[in-house]
CSV table of N, CA and C and ligand atoms in Angstrom, one decimal:
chain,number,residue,atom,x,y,z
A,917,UNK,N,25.6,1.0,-2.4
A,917,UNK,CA,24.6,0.0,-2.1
A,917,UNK,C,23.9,-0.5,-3.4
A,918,UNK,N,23.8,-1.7,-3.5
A,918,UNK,CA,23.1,-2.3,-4.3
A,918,UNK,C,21.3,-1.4,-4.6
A,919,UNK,N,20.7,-1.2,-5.8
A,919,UNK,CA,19.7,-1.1,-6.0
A,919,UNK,C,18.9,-2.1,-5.5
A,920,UNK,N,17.6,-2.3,-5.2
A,920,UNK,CA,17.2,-3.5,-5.3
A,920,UNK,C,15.4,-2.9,-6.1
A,921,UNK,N,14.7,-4.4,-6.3
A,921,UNK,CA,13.8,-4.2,-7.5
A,921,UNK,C,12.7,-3.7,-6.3
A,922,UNK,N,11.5,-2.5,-6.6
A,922,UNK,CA,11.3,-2.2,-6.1
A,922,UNK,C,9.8,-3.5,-5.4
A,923,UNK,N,9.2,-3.4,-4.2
A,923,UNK,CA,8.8,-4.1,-3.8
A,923,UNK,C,7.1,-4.4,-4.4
A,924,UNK,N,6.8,-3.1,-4.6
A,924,UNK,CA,5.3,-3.4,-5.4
A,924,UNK,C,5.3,-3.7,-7.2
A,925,UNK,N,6.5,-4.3,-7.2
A,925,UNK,CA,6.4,-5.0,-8.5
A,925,UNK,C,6.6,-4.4,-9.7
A,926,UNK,N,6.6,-2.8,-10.0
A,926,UNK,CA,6.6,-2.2,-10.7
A,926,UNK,C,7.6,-2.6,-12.1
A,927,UNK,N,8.8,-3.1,-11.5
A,927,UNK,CA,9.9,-3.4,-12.6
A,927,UNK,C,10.8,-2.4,-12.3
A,928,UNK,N,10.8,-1.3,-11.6
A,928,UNK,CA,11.6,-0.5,-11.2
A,928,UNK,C,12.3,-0.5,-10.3
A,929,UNK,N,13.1,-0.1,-10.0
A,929,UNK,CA,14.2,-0.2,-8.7
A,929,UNK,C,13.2,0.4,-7.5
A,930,UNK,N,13.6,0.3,-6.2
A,930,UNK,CA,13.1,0.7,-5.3
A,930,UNK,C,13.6,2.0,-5.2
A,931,UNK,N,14.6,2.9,-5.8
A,931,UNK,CA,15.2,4.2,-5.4
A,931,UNK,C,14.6,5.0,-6.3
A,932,UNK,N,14.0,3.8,-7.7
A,932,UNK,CA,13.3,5.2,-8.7
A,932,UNK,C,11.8,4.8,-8.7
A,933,UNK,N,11.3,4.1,-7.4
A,933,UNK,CA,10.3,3.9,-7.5
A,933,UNK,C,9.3,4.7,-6.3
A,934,UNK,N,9.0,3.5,-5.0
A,934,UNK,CA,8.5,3.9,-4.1
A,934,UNK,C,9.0,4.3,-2.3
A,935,UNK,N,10.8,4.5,-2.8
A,935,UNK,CA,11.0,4.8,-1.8
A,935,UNK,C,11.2,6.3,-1.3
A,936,UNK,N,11.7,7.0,-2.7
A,936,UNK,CA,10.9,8.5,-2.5
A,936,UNK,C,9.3,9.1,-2.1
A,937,UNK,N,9.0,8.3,-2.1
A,937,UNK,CA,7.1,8.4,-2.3
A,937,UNK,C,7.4,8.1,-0.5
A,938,UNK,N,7.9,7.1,-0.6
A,938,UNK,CA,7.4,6.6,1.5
A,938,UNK,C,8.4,7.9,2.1
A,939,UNK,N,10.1,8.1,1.8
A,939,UNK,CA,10.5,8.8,2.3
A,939,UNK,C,10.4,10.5,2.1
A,940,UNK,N,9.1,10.5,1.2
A,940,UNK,CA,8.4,12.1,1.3
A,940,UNK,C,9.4,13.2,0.4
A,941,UNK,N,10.0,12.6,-0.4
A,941,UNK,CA,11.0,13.5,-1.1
A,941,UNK,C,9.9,13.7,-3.0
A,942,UNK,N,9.1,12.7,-2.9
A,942,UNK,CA,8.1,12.8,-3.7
A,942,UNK,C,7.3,12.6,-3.2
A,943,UNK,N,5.4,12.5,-4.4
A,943,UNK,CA,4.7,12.5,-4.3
A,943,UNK,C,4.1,11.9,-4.7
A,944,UNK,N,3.3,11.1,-4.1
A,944,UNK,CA,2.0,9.7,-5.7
A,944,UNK,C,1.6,10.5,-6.8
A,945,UNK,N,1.5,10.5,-7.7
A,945,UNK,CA,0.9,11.4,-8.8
A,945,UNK,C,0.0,10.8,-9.2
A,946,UNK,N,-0.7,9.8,-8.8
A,946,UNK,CA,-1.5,9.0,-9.3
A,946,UNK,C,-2.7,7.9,-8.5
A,947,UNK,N,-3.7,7.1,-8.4
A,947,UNK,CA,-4.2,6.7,-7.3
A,947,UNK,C,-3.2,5.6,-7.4
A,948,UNK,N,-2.9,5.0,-8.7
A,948,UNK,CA,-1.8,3.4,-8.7
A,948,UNK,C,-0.7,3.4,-8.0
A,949,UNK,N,0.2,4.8,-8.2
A,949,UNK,CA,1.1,5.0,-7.2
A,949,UNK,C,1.2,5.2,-5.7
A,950,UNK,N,0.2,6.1,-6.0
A,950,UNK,CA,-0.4,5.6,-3.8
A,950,UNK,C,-0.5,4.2,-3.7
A,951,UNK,N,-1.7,3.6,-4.3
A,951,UNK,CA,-1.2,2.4,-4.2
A,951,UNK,C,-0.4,1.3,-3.6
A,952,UNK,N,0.4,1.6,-5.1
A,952,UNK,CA,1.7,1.1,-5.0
A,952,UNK,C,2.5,1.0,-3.4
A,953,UNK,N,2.9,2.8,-3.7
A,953,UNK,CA,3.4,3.2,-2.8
A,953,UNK,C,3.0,2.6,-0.9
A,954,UNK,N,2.0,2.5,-1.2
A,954,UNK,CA,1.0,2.1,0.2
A,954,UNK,C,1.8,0.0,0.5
A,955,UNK,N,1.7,-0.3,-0.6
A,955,UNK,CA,2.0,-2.0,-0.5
A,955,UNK,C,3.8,-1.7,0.1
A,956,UNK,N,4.3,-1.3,-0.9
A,956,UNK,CA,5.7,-0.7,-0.2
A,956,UNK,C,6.2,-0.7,1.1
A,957,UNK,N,4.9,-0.1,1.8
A,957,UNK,CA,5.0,0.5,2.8
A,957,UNK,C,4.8,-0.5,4.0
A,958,UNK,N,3.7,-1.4,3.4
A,958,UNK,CA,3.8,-2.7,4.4
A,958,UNK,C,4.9,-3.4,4.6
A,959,UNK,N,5.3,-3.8,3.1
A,959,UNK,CA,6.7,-4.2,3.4
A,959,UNK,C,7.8,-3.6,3.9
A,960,UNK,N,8.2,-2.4,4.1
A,960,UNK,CA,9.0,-2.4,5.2
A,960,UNK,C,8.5,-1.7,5.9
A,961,UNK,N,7.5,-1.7,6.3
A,961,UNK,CA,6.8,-1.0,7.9
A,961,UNK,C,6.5,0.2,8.1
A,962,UNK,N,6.3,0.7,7.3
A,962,UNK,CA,6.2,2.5,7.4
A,962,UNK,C,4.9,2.7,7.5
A,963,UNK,N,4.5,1.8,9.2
A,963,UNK,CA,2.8,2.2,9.5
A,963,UNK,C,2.3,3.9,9.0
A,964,UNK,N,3.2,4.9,9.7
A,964,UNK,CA,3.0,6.0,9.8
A,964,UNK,C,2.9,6.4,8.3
A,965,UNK,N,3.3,6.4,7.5
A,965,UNK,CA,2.8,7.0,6.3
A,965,UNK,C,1.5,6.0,5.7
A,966,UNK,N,1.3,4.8,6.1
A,966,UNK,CA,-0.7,3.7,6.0
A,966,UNK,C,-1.3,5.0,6.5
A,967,UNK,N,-1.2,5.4,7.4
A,967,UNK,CA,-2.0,6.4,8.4
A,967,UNK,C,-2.1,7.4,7.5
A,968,UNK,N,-1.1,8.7,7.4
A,968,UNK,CA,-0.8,9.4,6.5
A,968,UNK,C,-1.3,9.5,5.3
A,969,UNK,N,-1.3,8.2,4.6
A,969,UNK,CA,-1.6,8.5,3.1
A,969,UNK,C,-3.8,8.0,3.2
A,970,UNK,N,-4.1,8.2,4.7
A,970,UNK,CA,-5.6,7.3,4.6
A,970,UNK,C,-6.2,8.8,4.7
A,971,UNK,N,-7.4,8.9,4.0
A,971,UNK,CA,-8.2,9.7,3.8
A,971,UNK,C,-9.1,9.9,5.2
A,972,UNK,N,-9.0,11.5,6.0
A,972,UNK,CA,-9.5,12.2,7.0
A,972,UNK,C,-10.5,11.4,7.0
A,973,UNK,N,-11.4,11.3,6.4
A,973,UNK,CA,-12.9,10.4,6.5
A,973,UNK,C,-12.9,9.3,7.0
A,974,UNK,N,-12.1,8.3,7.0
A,974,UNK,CA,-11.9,7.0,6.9
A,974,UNK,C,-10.7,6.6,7.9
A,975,UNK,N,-10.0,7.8,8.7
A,975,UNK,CA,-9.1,7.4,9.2
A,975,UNK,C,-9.1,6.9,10.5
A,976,UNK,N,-10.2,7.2,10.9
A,976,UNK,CA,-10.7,6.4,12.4
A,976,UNK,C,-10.6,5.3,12.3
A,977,UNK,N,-10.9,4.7,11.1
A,977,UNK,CA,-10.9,3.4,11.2
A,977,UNK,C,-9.9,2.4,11.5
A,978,UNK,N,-8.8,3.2,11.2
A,978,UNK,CA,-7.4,2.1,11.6
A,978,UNK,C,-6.6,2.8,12.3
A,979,UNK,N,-6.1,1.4,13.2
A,979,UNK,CA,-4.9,2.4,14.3
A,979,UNK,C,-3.4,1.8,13.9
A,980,UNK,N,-2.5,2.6,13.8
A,980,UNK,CA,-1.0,2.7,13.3
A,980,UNK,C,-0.8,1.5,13.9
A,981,UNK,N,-1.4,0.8,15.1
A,981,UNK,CA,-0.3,-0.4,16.0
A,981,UNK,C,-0.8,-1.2,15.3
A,982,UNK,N,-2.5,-1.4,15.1
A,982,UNK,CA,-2.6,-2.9,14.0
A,982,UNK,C,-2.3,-2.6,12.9
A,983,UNK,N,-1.7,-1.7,12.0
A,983,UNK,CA,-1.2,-1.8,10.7
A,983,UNK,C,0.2,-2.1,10.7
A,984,UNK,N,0.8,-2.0,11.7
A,984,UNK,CA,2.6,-2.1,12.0
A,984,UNK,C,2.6,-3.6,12.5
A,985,UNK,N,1.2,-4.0,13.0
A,985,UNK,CA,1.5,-5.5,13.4
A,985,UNK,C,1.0,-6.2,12.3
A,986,UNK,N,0.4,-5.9,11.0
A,986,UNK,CA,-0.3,-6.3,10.9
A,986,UNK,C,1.2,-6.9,9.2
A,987,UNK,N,1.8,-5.4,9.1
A,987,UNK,CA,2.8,-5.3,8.1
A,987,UNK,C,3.8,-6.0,8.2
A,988,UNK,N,4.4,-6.5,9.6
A,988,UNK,CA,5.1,-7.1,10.4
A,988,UNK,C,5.0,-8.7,10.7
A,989,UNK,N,3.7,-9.3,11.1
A,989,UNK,CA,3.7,-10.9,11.0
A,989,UNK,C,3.2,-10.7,9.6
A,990,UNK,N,3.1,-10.5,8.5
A,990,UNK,CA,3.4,-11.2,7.4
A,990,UNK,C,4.6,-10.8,6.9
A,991,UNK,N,4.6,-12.2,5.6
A,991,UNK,CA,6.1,-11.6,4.5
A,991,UNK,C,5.5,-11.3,3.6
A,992,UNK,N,6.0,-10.0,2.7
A,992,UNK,CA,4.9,-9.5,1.5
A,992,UNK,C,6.0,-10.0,0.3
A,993,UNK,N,5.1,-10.7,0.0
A,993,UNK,CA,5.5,-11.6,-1.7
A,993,UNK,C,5.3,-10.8,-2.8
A,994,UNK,N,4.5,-10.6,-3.4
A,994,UNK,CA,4.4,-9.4,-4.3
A,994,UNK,C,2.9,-9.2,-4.8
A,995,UNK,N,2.6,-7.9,-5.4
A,995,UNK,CA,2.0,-7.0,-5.8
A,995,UNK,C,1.3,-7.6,-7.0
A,996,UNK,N,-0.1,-7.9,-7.5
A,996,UNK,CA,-0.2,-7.5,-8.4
A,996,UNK,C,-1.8,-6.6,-8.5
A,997,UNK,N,-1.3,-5.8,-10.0
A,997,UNK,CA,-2.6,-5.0,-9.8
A,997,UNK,C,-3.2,-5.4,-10.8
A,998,UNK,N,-5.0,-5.7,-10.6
A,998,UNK,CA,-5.7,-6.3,-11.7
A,998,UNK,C,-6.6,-5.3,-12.3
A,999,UNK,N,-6.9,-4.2,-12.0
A,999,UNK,CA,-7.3,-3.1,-12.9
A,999,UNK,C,-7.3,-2.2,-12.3
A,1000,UNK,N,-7.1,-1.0,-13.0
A,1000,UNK,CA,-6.7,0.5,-12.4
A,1000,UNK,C,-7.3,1.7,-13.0
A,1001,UNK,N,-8.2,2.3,-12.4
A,1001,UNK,CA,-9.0,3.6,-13.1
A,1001,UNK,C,-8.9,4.9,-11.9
A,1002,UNK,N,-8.9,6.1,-12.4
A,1002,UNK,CA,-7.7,7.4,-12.2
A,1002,UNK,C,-8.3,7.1,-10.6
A,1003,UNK,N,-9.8,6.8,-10.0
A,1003,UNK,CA,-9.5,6.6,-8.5
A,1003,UNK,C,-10.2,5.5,-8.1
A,1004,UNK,N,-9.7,4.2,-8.8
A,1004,UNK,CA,-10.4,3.0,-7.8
A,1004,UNK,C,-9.1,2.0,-8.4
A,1005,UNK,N,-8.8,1.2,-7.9
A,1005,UNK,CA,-7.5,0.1,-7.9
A,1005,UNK,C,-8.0,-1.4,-7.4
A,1006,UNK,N,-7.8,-2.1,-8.1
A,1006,UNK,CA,-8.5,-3.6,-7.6
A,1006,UNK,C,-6.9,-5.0,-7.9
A,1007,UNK,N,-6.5,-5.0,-6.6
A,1007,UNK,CA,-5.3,-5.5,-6.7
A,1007,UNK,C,-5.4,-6.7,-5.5
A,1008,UNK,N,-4.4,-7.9,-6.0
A,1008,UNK,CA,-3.9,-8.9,-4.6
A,1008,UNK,C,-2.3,-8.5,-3.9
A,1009,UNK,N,-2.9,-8.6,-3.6
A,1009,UNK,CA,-0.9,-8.4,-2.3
A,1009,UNK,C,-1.0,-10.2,-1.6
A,1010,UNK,N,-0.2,-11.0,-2.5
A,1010,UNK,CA,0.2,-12.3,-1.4
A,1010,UNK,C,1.5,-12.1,-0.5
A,1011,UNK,N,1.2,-12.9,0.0
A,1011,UNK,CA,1.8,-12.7,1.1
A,1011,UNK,C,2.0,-14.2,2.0
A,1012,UNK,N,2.6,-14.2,3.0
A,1012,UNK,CA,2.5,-15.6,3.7
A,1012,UNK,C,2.4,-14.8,5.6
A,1013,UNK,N,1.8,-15.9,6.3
A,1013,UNK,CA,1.6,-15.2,7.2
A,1013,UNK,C,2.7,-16.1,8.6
A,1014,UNK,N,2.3,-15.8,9.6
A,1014,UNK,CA,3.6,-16.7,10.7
A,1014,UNK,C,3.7,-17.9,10.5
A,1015,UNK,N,3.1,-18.3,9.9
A,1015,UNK,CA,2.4,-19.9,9.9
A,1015,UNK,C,3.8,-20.4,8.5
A,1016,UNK,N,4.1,-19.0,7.9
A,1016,UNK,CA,4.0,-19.5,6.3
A,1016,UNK,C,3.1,-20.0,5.5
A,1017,UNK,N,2.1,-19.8,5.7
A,1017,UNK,CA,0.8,-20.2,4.7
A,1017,UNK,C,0.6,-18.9,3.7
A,1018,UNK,N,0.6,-19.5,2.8
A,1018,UNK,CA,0.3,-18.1,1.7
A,1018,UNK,C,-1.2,-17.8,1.7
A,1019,UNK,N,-1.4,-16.8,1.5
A,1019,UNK,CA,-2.4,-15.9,1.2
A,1019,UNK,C,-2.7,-14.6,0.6
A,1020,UNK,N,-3.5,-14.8,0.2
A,1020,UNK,CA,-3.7,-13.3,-0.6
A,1020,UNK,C,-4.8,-12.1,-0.5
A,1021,UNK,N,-4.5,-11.2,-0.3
A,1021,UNK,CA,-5.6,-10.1,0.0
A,1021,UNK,C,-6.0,-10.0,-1.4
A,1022,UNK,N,-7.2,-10.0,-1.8
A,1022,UNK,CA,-8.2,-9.3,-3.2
A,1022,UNK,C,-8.6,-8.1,-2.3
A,1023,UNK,N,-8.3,-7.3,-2.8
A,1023,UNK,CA,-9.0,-5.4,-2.9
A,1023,UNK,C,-9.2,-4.8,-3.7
A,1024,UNK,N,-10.4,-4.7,-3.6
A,1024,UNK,CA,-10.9,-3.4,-4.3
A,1024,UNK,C,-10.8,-1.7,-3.7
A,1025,UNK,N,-10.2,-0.6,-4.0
A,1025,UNK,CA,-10.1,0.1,-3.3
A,1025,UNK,C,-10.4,1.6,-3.9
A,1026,UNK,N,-10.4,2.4,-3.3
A,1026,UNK,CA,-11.1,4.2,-3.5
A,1026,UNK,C,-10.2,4.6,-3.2
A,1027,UNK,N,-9.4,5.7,-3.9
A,1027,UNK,CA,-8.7,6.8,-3.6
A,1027,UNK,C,-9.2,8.2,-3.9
A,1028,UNK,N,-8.7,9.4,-3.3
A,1028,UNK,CA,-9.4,10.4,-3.6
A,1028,UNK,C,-8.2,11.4,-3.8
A,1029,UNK,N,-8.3,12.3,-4.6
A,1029,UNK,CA,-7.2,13.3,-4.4
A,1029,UNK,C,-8.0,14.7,-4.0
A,1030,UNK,N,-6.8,15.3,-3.7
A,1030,UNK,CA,-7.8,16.6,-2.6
A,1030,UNK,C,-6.2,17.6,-3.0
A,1031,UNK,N,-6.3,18.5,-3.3
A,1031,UNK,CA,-5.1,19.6,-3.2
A,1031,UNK,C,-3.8,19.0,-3.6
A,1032,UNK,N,-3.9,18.2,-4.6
A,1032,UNK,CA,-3.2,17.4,-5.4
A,1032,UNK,C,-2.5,16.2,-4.9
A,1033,UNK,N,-2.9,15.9,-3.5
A,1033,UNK,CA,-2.5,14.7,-2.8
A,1033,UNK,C,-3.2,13.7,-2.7
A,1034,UNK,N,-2.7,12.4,-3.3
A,1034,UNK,CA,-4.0,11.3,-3.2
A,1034,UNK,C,-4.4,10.8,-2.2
A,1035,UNK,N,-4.9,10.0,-1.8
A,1035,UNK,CA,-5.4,9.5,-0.4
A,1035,UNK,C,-6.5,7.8,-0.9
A,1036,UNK,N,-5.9,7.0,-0.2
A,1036,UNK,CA,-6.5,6.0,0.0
A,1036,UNK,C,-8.1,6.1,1.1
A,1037,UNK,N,-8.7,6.0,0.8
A,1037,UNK,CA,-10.2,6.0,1.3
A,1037,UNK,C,-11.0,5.0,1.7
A,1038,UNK,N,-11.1,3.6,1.1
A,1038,UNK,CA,-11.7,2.7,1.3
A,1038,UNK,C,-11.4,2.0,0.6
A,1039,UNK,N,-11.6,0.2,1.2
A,1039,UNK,CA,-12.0,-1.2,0.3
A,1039,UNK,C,-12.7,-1.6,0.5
A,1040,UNK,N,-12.3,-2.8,-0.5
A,1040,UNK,CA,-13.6,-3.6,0.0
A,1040,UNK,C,-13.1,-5.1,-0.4
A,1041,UNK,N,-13.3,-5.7,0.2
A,1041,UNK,CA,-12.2,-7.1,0.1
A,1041,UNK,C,-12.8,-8.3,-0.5
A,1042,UNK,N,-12.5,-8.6,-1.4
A,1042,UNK,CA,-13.0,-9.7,-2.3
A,1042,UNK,C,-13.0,-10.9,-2.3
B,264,ZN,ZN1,7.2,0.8,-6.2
């Protein structure tokens, strides 16, 4: 099978990037790689690890069926990240929605690491 480039923009393939991270054979080592890893995830749907990689504190907040619907009526265009410090990430993910209208999420976001696993925690949308 063809490599293909991976989907959060990195420049990397998707097999040396974030698809070990979603399919759990690795680990984010980093808050950018959660991140990352997390945009990935929209794009092909892997509500269950949005869930997974969201911080116990913060996880009431969202339910796996609006993040799988949510990953699903849009098309994710690509990634970029506008600055990145070891746990806050301020990035756009465009995207187009049913309509085909493009749009772009601005986030600002909180990660935390805890027993060496990072976790997405909060945004804040721009
Ligand atoms: Zn990636």
């Amino acid at each position: 099978m063809k490599s293909i480039d991976c989907y959060c923009c990195s420049g990397k393939t998707f097999d040396n990037c974030c698809r070990p991270i979603l399919n759990g054979e690795g680990k984010a080592s980093s808050a950018e790689q959660l991140m990352r890893s997390r945009y990935s995830a929209f794009a092909t749907q892997k509500s269950d690890y949005l869930i997974e990689t969201t911080h116990f504190s913060t996880r009431k907040n969202h339910s796996e069926e609006d993040l799988l619907d949510w990953s699903r009526t849009n098309k994710w265009i690509k990634l970029e990240v506008i600055n990145a410090t070891a746990t806050t990430i301020e990035f756009k993910a465009f995207y187009e929605d049913e309509l085909k209208t493009a749009l772009i999420h601005h986030e600002f976001s909180i990660f935390k690491e805890e027993d060496k696993i990072w976790y997405y925690v909060d945004g804040r949308f721009m």
